[in-house]
Short mmCIF file of C-alpha atoms in Angstrom, two decimals:
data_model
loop_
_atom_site.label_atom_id
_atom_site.label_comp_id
_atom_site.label_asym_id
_atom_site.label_seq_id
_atom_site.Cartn_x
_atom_site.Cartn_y
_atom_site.Cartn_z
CA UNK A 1 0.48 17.84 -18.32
CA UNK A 2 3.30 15.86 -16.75
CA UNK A 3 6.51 18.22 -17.86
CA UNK A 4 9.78 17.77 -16.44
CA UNK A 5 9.83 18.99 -12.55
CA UNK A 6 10.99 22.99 -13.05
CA UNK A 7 11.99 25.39 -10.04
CA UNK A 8 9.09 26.68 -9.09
CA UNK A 9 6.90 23.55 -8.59
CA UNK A 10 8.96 23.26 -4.75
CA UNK A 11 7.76 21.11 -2.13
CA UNK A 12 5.91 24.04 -0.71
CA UNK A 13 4.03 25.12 -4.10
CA UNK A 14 3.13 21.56 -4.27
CA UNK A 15 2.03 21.17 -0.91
CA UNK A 16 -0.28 24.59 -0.93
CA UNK A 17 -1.29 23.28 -4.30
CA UNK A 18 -2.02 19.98 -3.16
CA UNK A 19 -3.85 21.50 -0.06
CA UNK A 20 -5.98 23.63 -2.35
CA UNK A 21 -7.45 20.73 -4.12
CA UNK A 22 -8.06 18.46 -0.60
CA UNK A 23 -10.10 21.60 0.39
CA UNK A 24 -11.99 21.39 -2.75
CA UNK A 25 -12.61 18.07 -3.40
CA UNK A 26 -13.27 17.17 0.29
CA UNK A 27 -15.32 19.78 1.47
CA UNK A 28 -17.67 19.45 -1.37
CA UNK A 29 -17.87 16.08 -0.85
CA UNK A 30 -18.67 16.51 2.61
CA UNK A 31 -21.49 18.32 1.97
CA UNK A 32 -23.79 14.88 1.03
CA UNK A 33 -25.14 15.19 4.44
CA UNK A 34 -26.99 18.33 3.41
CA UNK A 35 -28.72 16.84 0.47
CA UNK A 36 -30.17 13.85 2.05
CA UNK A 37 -33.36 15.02 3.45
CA UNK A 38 -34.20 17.51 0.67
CA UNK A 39 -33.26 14.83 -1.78
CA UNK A 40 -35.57 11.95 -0.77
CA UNK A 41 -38.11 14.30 0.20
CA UNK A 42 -38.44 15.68 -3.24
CA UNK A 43 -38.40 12.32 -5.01
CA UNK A 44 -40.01 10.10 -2.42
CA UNK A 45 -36.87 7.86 -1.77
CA UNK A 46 -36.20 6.29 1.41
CA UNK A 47 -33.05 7.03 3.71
CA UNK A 48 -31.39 3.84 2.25
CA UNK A 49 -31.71 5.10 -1.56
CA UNK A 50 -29.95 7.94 -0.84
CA UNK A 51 -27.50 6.17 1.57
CA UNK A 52 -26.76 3.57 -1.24
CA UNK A 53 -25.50 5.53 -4.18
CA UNK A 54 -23.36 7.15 -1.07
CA UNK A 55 -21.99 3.86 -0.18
CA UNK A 56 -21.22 3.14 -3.98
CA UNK A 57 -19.63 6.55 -4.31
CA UNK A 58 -17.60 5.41 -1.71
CA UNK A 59 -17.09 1.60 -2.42
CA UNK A 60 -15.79 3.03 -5.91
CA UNK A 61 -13.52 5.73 -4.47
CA UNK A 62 -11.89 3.11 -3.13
CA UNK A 63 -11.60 0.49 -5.75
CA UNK A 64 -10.40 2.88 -7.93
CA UNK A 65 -7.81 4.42 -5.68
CA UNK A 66 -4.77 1.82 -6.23
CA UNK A 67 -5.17 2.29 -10.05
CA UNK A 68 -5.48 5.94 -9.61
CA UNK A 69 -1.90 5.85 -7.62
CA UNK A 70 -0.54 3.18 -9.98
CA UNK A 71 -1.46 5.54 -12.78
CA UNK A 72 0.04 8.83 -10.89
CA UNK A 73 3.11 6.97 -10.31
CA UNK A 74 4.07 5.35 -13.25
CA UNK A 75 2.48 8.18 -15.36
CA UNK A 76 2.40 11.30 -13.37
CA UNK A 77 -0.38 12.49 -10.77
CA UNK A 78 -1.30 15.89 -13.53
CA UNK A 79 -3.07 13.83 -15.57
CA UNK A 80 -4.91 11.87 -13.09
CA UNK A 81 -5.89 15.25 -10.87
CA UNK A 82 -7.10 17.14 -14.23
CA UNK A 83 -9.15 13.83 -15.71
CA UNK A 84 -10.77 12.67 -11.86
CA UNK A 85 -11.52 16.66 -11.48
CA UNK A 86 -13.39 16.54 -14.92
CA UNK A 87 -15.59 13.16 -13.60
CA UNK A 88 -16.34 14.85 -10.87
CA UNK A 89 -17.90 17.65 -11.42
CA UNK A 90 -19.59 15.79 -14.19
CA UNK A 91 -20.91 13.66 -11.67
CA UNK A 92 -22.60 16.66 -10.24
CA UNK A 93 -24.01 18.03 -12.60
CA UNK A 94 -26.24 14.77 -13.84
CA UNK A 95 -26.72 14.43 -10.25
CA UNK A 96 -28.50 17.25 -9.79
CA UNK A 97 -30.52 15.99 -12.79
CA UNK A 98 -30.99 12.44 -11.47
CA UNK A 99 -34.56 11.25 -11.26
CA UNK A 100 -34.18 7.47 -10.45
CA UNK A 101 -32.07 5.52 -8.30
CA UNK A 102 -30.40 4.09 -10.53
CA UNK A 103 -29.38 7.72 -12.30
CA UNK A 104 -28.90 8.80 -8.75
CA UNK A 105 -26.58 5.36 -7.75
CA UNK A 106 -24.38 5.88 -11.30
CA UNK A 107 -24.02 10.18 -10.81
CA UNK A 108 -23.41 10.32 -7.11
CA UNK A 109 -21.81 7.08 -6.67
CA UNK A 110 -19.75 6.11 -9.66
CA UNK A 111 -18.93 8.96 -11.47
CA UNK A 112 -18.18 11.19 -7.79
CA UNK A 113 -16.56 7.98 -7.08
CA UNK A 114 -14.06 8.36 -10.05
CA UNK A 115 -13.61 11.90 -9.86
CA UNK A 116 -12.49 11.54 -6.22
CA UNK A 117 -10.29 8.71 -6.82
CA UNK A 118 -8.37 10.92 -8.40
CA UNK A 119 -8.40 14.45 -6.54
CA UNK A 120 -8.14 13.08 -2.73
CA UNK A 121 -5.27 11.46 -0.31
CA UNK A 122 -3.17 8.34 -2.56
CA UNK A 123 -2.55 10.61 -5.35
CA UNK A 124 -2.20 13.92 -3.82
CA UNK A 125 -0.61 12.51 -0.07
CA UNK A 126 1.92 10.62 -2.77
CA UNK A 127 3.12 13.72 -4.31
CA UNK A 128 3.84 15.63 -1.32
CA UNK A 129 5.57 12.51 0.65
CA UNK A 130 7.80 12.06 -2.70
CA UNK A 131 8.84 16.04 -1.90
CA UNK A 132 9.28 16.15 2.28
CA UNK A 133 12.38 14.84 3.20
CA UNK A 134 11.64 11.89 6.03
CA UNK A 135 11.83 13.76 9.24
CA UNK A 136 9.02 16.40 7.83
CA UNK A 137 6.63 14.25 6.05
CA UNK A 138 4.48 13.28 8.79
CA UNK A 139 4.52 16.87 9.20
CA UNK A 140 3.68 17.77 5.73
CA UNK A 141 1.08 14.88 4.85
CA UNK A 142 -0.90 16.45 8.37
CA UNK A 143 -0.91 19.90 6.83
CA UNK A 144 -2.27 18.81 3.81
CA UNK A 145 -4.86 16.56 5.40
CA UNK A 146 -5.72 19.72 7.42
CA UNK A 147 -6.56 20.81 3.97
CA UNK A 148 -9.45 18.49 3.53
CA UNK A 149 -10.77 19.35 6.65
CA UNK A 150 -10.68 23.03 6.00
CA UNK A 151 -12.87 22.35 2.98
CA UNK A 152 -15.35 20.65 5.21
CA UNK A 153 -15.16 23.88 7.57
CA UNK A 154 -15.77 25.93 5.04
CA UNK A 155 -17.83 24.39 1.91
CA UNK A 156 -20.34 22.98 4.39
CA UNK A 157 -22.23 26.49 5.44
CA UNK A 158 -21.59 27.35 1.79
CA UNK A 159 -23.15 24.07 0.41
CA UNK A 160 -26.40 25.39 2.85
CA UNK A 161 -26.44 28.71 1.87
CA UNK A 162 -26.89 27.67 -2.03
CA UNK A 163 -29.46 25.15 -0.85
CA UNK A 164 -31.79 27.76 1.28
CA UNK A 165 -30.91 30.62 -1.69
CA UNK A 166 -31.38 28.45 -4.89
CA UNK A 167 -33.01 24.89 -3.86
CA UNK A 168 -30.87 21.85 -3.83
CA UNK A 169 -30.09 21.42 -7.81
CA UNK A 170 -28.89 24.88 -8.52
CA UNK A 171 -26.49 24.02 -5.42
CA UNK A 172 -25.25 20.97 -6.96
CA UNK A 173 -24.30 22.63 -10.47
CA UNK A 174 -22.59 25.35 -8.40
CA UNK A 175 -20.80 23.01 -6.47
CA UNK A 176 -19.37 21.32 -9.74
CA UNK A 177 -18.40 24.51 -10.78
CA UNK A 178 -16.30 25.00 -7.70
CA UNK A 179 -14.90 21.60 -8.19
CA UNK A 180 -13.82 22.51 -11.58
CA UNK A 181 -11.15 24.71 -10.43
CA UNK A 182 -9.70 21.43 -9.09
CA UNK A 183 -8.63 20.80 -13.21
CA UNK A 184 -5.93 24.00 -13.60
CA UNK A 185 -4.43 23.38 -10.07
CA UNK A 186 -3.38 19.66 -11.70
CA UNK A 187 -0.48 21.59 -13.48
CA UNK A 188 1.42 21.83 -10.39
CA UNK A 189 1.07 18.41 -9.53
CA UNK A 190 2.57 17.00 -12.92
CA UNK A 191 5.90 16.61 -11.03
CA UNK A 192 7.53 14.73 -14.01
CA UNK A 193 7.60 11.98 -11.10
CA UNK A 194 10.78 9.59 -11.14
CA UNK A 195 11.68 6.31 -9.19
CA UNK A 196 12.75 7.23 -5.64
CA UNK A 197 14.58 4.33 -3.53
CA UNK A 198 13.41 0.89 -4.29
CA UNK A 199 12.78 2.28 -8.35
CA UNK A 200 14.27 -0.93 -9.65
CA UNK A 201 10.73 -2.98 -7.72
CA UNK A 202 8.09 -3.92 -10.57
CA UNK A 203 4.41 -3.08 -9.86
CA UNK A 204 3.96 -6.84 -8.92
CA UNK A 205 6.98 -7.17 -6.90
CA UNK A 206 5.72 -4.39 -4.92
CA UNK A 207 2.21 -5.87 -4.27
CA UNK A 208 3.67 -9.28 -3.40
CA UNK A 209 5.96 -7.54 -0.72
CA UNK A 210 2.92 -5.73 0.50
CA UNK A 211 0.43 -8.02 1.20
CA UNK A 212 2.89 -10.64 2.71
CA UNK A 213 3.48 -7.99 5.78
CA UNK A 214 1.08 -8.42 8.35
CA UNK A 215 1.54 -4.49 9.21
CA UNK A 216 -0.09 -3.91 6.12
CA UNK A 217 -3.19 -6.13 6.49
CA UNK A 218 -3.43 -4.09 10.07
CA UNK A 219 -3.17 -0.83 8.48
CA UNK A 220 -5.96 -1.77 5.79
CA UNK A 221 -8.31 -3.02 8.55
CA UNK A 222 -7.65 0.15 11.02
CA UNK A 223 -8.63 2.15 8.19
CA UNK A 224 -11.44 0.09 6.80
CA UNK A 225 -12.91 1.12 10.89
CA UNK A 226 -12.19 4.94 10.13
CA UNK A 227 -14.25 4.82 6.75
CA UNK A 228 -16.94 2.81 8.79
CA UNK A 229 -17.39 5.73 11.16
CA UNK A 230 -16.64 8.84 9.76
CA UNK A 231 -18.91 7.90 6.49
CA UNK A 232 -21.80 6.78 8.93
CA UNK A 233 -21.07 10.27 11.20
CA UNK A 234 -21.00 12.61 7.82
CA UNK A 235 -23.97 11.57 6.49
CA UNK A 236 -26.02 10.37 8.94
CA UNK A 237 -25.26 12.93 11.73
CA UNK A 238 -27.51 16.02 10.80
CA UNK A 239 -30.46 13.83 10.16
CA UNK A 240 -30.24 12.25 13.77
CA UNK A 241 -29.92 15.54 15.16
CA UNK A 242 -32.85 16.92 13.01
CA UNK A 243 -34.39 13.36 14.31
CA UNK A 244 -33.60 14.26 18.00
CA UNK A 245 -35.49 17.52 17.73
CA UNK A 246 -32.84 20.13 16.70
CA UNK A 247 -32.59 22.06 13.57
CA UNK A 248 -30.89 21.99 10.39
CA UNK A 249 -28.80 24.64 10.96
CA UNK A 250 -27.51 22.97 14.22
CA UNK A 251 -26.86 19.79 12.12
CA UNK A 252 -24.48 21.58 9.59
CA UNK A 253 -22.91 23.51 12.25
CA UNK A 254 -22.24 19.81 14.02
CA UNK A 255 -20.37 18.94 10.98
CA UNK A 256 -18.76 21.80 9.93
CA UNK A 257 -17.05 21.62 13.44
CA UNK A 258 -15.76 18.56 12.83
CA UNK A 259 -13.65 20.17 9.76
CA UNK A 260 -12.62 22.70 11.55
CA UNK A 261 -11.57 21.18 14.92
CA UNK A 262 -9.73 18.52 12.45
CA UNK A 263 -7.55 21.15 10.90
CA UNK A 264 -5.77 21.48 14.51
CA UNK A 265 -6.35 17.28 14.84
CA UNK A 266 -4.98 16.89 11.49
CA UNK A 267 -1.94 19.03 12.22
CA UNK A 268 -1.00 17.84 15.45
CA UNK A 269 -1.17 13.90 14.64
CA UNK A 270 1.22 14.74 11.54
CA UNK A 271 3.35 16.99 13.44
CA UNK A 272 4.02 13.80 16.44
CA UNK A 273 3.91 11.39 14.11
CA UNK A 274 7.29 12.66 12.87
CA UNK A 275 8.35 12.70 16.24
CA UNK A 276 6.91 9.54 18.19
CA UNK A 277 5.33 6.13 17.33
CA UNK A 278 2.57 6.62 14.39
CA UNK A 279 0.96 2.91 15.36
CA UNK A 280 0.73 4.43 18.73
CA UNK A 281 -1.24 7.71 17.80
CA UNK A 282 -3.56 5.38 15.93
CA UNK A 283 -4.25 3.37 18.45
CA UNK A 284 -5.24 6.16 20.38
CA UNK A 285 -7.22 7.98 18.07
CA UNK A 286 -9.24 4.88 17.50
CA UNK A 287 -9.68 3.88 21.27
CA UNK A 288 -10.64 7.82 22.26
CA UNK A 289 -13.26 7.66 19.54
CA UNK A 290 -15.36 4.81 20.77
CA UNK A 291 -15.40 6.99 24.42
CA UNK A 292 -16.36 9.67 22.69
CA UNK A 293 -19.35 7.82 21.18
CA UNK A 294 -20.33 5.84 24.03
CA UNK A 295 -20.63 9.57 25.99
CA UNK A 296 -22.14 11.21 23.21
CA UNK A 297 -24.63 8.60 23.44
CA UNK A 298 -25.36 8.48 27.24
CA UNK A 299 -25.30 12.19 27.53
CA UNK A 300 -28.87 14.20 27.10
CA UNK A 301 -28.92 15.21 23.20
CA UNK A 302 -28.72 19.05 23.33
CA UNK A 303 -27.25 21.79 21.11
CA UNK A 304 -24.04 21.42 22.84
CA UNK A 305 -23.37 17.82 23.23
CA UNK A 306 -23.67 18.09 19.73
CA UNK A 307 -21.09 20.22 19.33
CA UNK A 308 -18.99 19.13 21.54
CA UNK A 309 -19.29 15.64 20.51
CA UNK A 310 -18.53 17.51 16.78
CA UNK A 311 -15.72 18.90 18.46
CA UNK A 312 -13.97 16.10 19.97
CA UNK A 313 -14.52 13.54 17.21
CA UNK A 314 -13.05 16.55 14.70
CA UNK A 315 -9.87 16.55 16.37
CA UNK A 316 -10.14 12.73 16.02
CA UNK A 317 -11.37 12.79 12.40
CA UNK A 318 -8.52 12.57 9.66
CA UNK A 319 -5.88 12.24 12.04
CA UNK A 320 -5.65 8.28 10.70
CA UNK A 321 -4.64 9.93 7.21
CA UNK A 322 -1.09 11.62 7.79
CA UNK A 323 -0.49 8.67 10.50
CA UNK A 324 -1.65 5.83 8.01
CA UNK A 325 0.32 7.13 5.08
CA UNK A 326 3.27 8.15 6.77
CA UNK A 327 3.39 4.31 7.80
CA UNK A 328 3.11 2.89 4.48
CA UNK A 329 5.69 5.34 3.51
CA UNK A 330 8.13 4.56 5.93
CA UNK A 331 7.39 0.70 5.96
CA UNK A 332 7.86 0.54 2.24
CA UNK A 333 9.10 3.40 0.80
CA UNK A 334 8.44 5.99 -1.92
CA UNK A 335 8.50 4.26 -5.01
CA UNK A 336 4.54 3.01 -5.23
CA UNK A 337 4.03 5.07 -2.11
CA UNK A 338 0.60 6.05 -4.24
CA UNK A 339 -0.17 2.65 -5.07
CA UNK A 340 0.17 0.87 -2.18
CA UNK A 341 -1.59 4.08 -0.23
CA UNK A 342 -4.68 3.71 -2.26
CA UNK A 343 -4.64 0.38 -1.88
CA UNK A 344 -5.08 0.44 2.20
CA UNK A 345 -7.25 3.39 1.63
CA UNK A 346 -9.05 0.79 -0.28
CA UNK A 347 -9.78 -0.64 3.52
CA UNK A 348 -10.95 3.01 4.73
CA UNK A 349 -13.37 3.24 1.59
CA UNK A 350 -15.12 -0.36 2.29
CA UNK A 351 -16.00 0.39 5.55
CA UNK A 352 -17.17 3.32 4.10
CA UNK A 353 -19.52 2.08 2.25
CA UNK A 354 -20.86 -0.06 5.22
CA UNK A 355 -20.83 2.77 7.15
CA UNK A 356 -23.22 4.67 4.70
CA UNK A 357 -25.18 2.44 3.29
CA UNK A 358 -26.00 0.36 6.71
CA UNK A 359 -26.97 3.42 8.69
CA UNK A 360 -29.52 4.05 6.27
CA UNK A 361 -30.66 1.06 6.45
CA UNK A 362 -30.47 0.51 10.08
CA UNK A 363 -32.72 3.57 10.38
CA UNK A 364 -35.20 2.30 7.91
CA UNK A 365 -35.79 -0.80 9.75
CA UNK A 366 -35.62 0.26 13.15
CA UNK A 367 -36.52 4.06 13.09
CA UNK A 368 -33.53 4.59 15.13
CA UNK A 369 -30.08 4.78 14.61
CA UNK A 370 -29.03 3.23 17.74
CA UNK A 371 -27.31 -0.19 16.28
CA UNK A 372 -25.25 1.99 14.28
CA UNK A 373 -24.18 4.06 17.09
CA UNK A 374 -23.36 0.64 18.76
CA UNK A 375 -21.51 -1.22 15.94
CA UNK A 376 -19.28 2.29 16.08
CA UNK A 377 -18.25 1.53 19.00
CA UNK A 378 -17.31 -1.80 19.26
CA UNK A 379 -15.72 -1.28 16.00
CA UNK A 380 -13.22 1.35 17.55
CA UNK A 381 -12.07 -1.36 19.85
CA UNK A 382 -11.30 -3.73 17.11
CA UNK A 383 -9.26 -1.32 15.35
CA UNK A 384 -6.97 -0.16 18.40
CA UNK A 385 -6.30 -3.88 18.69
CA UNK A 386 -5.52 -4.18 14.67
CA UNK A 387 -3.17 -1.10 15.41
CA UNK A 388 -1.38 -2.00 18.20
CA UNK A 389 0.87 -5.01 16.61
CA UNK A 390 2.01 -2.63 13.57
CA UNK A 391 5.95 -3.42 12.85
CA UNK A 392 6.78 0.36 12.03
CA UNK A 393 10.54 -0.76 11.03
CA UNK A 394 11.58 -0.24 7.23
CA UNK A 395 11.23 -3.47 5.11
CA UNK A 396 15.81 -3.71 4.53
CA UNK A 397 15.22 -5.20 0.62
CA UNK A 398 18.20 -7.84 -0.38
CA UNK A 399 19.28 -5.68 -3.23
CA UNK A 400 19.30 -2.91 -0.96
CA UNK A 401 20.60 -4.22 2.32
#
């Protein structure tokens, strides 16, 4: 799987290729949301079942990133793209045959939570940064992030359509089958992957440089607010709207916005990042988010603050991904750029699970998902703050300086 790099895998094959699979593997697994209600309905689960296995698919996602980028970079990311893909679409399958929470918690949430390791941002986001040059990797790592939020765009109304046409399980093994097409598109990822500048670090050298940088304990703490929100948003969004009196349709629309207004967010936040201050941008994104909810919240719920809200917060959405890893990569290179990328994304994937599990929960107790809605917000504060002290300078090495 991981041959020698040849001509044709370019930086622009890889980073089409490497698109292609953040379409897949992000839009299906964006399309949760849609499953919820049917789901619980059918087997008599609460919100919070459901909600749970989400918030271990996500809690796993991230645990397993850093030894999914370890893995890509001492190994090769083909192998780890064609195995994940093959977990994943496993995981679909049997979760479309799940009938306990417990079958439910180990399909959807470890087995997704594998696969995804695998096929999303610190193993594909490490290939394309090795193969931008500096000045166009911002640039790059925001076009492939657009990527994922094309899939969201575009699986979403898909993921409905094989819900109304063939019930929720037939959509679930069809959606596997799309995410099997993840497993050939590996081949152009094997990059036959060799040291860049910094090669001569060990793993554990690395990881002791990391964590004694207070810019990196900011980045994993921004991001652990991003996973927080956008996991509570994607799942929990269509049922508050279905809640507030609109319909289904409206609620998949809502977040099939937010994919597609995110492929211009995504874009533009990689394309300044390579040409201002990344800590900056996030501090913005983070601080324009909580506005965005507090209005969103204030405002009348209608059909169009919906979408508008969907529309504002998708320009917002995954705009923390080509900023975030553009920062690790320029703070401490390219040589565990997967590594050390999965680990912060480590951060985004615990609030994540948080941000699933406790909105389910929140509604269970309360009937309302206003605390959630709340905690959102005062969480976006907390993360401009953890943003705005960043050092984006270059870590100068002794055997390099």
């Amino acid at each position: 799987m991981n041959l020698p790099r040849t001509s044709w895998r370019t930086p622009l094959l890889i980073l089409i290729v490497g698109g292609l699979i953040l379409t897949l593997s992000m839009g299906v697994r964006h399309t949760a949301g849609l499953f919820l209600q049917p789901m619980t309905m059918a087997h008599g689960w609460s919100r919070e079942t459901f909600s749970f296995a989400i918030a271990i698919q996500n809690l796993v996602w991230g645990l397993a990133s850093p030894f999914a980028g370890a893995f890509a970079d001492r190994h090769g990311a083909g192998r780890t793209v064609f195995g994940a893909a093959i977990l994943y679409a496993l995981g679909l399958v049997l979760m479309a045959q799940a009938s306990s929470p417990l079958a439910f918690d180990l399909s959807a949430g470890v087995l997704i939570g594998l696969g995804l390791s695998g096929t999303t941002f610190a193993v594909i986001m490490g290939v394309i940064g090795r193969h931008t040059t500096p000045e166009r990797r911002s640039l790059a790592l925001g076009i492939a992030g657009a990527g994922g939020s094309f899939g969201q765009f575009a699986v979403l109304p898909v993921g409905q359509v094989l819900i109304n046409a063939w019930g929720w399980q037939s959509a679930l093994v069809l959606l596997a089958c799309g995410v099997g097409l993840i497993a050939p598109l590996a081949y152009a990822m094997a990059d036959g992957h060799k040291p860049a500048a910094g090669g001569g670090q060990s793993i554990g050298e690395a990881l002791r440089e990391a964590t004694t940088q207070k810019s990196f304990h900011y980045l994993f703490w921004g991001y652990f607010v991003c996973g927080f929100q956008t996991a509570f948003i994607m799942l929990h969004l269509p049922s508050f709207l279905v809640d507030g009196g609109l319909s289904a349709n409206v609620g998949m629309t809502a977040v099939a916005l937010i994919g597609l207004f995110n492929i211009f967010g995504s874009f533009f936040f990689g394309w300044a990042g390579g040409r201002g201050s990344k800590k900056n941008l996030l501090v913005t994104i983070y601080a324009v988010r909580g506005v965005a909810i507090l209005i969103f919240m204030l405002l009348p719920l209608t059909t169009a603050s919906a979408w508008g809200f969907a529309a504002v917060m998708g320009i917002l959405w995954l705009g923390t991904v080509p900023l975030t890893n553009g920062l690790v990569a320029q703070i401490f290179g390219l040589r565990y750029l997967s590594m050390l990328a999965g680990i912060v994304f480590l951060g985004h994937q615990l609030g994540s699970f948080l941000g699933a599990w406790l909105g389910g929960r929140i509604f269970d107790e309360t009937g309302s998902y206003g605390l959630a809605w709340t905690i959102s917000i005062v969480l976006s504060v907390l993360a401009a703050l953890c943003s705005w002290p960043v050092n984006e300078k270059p870590l100068l090495r002794p055997a390099c300086a």
